[in-house]
PDB file of C-alpha atoms in Angstrom:
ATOM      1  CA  UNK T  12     -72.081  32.599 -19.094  1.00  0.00           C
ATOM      2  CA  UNK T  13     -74.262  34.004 -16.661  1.00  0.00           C
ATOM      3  CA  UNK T  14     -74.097  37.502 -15.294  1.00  0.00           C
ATOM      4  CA  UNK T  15     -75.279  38.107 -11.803  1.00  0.00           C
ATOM      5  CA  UNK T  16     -76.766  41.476 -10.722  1.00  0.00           C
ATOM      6  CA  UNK T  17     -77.327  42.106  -7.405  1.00  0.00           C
ATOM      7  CA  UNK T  18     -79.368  45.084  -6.334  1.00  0.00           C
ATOM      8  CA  UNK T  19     -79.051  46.016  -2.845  1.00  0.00           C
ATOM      9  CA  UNK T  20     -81.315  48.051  -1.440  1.00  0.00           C
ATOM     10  CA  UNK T  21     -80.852  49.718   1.955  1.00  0.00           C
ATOM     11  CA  UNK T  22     -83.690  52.185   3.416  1.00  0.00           C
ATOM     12  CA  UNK T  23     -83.063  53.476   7.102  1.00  0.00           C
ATOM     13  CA  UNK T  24     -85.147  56.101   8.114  1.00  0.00           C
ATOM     14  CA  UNK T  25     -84.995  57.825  11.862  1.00  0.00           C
ATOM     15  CA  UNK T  26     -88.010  59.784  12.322  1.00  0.00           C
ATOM     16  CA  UNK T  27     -87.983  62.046  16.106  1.00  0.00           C
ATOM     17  CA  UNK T  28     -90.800  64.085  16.669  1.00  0.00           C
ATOM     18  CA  UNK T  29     -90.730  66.573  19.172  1.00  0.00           C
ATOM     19  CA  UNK T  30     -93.749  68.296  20.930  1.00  0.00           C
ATOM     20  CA  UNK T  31     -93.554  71.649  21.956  1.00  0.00           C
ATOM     21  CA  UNK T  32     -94.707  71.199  25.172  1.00  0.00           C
ATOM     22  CA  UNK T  33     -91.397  70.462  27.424  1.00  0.00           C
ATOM     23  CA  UNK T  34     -93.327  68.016  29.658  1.00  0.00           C
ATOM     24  CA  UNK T  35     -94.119  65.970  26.746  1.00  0.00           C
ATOM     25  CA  UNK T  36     -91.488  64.877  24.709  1.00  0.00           C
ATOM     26  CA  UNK T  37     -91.443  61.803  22.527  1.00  0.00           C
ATOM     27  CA  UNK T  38     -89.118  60.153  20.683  1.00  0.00           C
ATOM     28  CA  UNK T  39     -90.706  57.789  17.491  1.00  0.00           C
ATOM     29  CA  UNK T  40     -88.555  55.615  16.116  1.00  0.00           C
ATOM     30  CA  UNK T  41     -89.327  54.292  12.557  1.00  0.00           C
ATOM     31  CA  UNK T  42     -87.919  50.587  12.005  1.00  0.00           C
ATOM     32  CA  UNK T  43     -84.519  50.184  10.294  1.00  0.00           C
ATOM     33  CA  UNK T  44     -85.251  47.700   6.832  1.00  0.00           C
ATOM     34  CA  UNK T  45     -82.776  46.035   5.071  1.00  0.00           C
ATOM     35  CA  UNK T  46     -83.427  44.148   1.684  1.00  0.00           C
ATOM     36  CA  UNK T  47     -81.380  42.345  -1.130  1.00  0.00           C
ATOM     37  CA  UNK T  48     -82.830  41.557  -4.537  1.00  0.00           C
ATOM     38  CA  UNK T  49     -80.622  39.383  -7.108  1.00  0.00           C
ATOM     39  CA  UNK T  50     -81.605  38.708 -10.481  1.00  0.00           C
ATOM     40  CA  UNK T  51     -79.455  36.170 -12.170  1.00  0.00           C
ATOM     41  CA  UNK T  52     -79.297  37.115 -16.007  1.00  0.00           C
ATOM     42  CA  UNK T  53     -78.183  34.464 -19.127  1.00  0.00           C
ATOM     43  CA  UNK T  54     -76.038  36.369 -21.186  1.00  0.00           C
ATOM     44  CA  UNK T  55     -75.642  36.007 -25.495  1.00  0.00           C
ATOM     45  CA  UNK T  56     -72.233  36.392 -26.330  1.00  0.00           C
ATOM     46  CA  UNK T  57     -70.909  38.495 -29.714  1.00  0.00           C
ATOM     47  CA  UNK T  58     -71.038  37.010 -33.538  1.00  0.00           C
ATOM     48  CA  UNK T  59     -68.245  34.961 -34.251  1.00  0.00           C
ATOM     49  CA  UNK T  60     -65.376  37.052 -35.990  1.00  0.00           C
ATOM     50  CA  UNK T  61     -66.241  38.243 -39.502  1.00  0.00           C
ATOM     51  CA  UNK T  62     -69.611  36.857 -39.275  1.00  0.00           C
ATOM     52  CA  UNK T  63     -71.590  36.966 -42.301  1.00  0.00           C
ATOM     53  CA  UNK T  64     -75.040  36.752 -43.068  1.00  0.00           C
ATOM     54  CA  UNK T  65     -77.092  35.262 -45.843  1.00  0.00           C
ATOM     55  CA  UNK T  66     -79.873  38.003 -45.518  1.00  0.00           C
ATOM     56  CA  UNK T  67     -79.921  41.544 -47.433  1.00  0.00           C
ATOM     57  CA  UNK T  68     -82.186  43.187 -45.169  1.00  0.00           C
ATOM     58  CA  UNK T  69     -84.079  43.536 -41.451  1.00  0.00           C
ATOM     59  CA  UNK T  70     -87.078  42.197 -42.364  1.00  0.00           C
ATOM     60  CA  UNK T  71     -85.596  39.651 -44.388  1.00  0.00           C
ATOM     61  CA  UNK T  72     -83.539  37.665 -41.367  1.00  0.00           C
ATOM     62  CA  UNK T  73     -87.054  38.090 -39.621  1.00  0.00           C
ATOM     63  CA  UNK T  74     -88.981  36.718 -41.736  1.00  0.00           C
ATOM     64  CA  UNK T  75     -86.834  33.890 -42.511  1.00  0.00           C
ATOM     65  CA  UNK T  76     -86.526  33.469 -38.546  1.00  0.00           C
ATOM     66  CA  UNK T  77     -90.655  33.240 -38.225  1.00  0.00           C
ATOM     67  CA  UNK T  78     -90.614  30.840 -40.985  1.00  0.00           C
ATOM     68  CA  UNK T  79     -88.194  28.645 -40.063  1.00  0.00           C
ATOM     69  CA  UNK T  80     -87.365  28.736 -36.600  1.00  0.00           C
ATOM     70  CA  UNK T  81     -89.691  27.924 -33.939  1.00  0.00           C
ATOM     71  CA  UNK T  82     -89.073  27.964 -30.072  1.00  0.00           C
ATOM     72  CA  UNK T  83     -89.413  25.055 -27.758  1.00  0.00           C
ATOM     73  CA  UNK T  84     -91.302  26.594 -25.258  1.00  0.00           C
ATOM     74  CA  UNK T  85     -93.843  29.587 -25.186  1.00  0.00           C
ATOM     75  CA  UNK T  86     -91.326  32.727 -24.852  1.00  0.00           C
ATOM     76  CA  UNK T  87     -92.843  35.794 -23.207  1.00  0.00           C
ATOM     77  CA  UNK T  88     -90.801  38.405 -24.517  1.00  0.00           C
ATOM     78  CA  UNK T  89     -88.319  38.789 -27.442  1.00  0.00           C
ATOM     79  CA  UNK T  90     -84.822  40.751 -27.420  1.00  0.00           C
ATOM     80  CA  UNK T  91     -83.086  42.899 -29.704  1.00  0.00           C
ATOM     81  CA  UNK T  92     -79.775  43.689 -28.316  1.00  0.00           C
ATOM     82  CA  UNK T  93     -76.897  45.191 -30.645  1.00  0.00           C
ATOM     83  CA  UNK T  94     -73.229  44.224 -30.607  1.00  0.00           C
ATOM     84  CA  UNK T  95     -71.196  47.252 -31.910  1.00  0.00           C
ATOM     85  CA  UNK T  96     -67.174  46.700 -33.181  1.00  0.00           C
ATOM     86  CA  UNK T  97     -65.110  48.853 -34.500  1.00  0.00           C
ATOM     87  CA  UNK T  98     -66.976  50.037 -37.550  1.00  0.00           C
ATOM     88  CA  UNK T  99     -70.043  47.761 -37.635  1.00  0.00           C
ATOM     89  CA  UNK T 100     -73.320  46.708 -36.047  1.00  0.00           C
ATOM     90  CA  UNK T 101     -74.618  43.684 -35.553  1.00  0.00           C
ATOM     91  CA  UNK T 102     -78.614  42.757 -34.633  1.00  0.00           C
ATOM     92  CA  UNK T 103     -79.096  39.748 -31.848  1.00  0.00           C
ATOM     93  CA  UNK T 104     -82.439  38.411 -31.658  1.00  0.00           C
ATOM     94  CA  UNK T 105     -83.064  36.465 -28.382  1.00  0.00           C
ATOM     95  CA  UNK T 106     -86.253  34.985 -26.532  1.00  0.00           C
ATOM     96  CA  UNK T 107     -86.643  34.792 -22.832  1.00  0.00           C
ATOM     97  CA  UNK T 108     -88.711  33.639 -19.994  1.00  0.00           C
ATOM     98  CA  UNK T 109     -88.248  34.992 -15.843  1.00  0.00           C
ATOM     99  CA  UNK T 110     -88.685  33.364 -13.507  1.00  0.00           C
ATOM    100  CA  UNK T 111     -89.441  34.098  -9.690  1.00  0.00           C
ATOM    101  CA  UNK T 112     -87.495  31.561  -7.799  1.00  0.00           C
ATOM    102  CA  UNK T 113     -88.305  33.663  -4.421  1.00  0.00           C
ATOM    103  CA  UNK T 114     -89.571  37.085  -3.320  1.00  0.00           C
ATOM    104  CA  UNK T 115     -85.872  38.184  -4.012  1.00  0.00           C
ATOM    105  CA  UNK T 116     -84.720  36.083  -6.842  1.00  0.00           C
ATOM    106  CA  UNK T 117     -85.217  35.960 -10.262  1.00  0.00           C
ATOM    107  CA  UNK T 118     -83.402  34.048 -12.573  1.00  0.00           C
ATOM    108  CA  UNK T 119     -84.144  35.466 -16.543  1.00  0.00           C
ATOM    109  CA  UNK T 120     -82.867  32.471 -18.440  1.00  0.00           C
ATOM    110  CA  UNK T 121     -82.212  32.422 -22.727  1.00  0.00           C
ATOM    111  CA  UNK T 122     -84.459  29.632 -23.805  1.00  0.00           C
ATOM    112  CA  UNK T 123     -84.887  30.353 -27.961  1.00  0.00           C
ATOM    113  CA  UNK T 124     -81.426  31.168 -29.599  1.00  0.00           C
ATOM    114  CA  UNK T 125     -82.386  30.984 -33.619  1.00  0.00           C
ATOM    115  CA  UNK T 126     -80.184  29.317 -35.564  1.00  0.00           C
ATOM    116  CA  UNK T 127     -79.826  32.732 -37.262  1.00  0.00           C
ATOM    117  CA  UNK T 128     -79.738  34.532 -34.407  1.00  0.00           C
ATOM    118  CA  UNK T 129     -77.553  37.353 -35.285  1.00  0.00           C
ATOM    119  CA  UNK T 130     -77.698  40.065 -38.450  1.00  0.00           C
ATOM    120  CA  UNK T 131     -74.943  42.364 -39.452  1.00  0.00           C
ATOM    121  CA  UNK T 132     -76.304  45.805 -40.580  1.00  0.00           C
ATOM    122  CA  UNK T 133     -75.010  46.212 -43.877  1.00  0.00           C
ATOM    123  CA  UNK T 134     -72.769  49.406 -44.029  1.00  0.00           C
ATOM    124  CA  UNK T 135     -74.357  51.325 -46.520  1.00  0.00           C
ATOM    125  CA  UNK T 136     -77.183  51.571 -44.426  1.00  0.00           C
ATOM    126  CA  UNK T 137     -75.418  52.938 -41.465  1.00  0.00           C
ATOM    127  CA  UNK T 138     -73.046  54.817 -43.200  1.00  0.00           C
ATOM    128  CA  UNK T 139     -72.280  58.819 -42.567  1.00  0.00           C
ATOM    129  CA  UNK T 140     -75.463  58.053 -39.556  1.00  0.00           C
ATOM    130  CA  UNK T 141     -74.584  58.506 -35.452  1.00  0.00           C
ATOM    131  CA  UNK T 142     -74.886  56.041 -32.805  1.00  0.00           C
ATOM    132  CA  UNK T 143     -78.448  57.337 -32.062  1.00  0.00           C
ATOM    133  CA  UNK T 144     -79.316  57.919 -35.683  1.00  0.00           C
ATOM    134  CA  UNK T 145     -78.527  54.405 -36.494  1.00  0.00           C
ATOM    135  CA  UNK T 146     -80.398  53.184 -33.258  1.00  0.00           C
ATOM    136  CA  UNK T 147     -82.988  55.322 -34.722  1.00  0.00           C
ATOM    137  CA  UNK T 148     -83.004  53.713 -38.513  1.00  0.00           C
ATOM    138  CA  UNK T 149     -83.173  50.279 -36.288  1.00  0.00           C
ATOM    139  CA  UNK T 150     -86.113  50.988 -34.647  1.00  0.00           C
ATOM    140  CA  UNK T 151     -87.843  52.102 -37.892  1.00  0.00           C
ATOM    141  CA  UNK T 152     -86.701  48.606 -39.283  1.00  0.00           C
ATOM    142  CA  UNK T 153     -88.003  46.284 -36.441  1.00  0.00           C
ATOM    143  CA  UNK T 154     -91.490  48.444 -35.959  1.00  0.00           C
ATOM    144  CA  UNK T 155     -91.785  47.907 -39.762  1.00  0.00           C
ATOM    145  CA  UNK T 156     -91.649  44.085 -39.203  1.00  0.00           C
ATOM    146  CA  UNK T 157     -93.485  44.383 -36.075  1.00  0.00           C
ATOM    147  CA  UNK T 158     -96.956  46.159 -38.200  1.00  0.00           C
ATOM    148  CA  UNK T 159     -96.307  43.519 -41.070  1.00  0.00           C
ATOM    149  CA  UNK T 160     -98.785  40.237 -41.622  1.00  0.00           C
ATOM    150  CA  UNK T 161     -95.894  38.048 -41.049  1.00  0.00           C
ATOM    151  CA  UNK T 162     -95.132  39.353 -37.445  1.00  0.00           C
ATOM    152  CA  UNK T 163     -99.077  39.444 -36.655  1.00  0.00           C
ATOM    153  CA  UNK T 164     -99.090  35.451 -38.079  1.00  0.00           C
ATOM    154  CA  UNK T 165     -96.149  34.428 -36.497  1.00  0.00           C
ATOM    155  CA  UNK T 166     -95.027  33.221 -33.013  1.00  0.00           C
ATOM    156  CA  UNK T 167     -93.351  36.477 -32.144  1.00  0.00           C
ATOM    157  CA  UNK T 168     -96.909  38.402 -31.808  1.00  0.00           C
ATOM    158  CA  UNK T 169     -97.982  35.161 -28.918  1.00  0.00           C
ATOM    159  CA  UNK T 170     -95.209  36.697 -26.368  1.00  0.00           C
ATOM    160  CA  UNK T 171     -95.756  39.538 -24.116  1.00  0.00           C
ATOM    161  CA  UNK T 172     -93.348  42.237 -25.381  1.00  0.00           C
ATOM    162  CA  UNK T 173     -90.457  42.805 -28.046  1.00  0.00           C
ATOM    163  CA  UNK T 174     -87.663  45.269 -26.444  1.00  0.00           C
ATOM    164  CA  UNK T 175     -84.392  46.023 -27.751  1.00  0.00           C
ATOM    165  CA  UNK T 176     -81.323  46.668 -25.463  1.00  0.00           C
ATOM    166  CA  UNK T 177     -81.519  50.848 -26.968  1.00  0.00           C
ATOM    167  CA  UNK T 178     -85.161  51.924 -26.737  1.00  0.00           C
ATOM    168  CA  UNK T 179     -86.903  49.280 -24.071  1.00  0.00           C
ATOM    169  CA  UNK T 180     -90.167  48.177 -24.597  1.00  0.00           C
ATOM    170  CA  UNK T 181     -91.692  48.548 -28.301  1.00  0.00           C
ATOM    171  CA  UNK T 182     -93.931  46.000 -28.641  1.00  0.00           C
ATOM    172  CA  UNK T 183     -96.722  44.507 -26.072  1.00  0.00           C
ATOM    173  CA  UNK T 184     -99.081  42.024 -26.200  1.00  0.00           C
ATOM    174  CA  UNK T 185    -100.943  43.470 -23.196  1.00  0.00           C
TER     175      UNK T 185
END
């Protein structure tokens, strides 16, 4: 499914200047500009219901992802984006590339989906935390993976960033 966000931007400015001398008095107008930017967006849907993964840990799914999953094309940057349900949390790991299909058009398009692309957070690691604590204990997780031998070895550290949908930008390649 793809998502379509358009960002409209309208700037109108109306600038008079006024001398003080009465004989003299001019008007400036400052042009009127009108602009439209759309960036089209692929969109990841949620885990199947009661998904359930073979993997213990964070760095486990990643590491079994760098091992055994490798994308078609050259990704430039990585997503982590986190489905929340009732009482759970769920990792999704996503690669993308954009691209400028005009001065006001981008399309950002999914092109590496692993095959285990999504990792619930077991409970007992989330359990008694808030939504920003456990955001928090994620971060901690993935910048763990991100400083380990496997992540510098891998394809992940060839793209230009890692974000996740909670904190932006945590990794660059820059």
């Amino acid at each position: 499914m793809l998502k379509v966000i358009l960002i409209l931007l309208m700037l109108s400015i109306v600038q008079l200047t006024a001398c003080t001398s009465k004989k003299n008095m001019d008007i400036k107008k400052t042009e009127v500009i009108g602009a439209s930017f759309t960036v089209e967006e692929d969109d990841v849907g949620p885990p199947p219901p009661n998904f359930v993964s073979r993997f213990k840990t964070v760095n486990e799914w990643l590491t079994f992802i760098a091992e055994n999953d490798k994308p078609k094309n050259a990704i430039s940057e990585y997503n982590f984006d986190v489905f929340e349900g009732k009482n759970d949390y769920t990792l999704c790991l996503t690669g993308i590339n954009t691209y400028d299909v005009s001065k006001t058009y981008q399309k950002v398009k999914i092109e590496f989906k692993p095959s285990e692309m999504y990792f619930p957070i077991p409970l007992n690691e989330y359990k008694g935390l808030t939504k920003a604590q456990v955001f928090d204990y994620l971060t901690t997780k993935l910048d763990g993976f991100l400083k380990s031998s496997k992540f510098k070895n891998s394809y992940f550290s060839k793209a230009k960033s890692i974000k996740t949908g909670w904190n932006g930008e945590i990794w660059s390649n820059k």
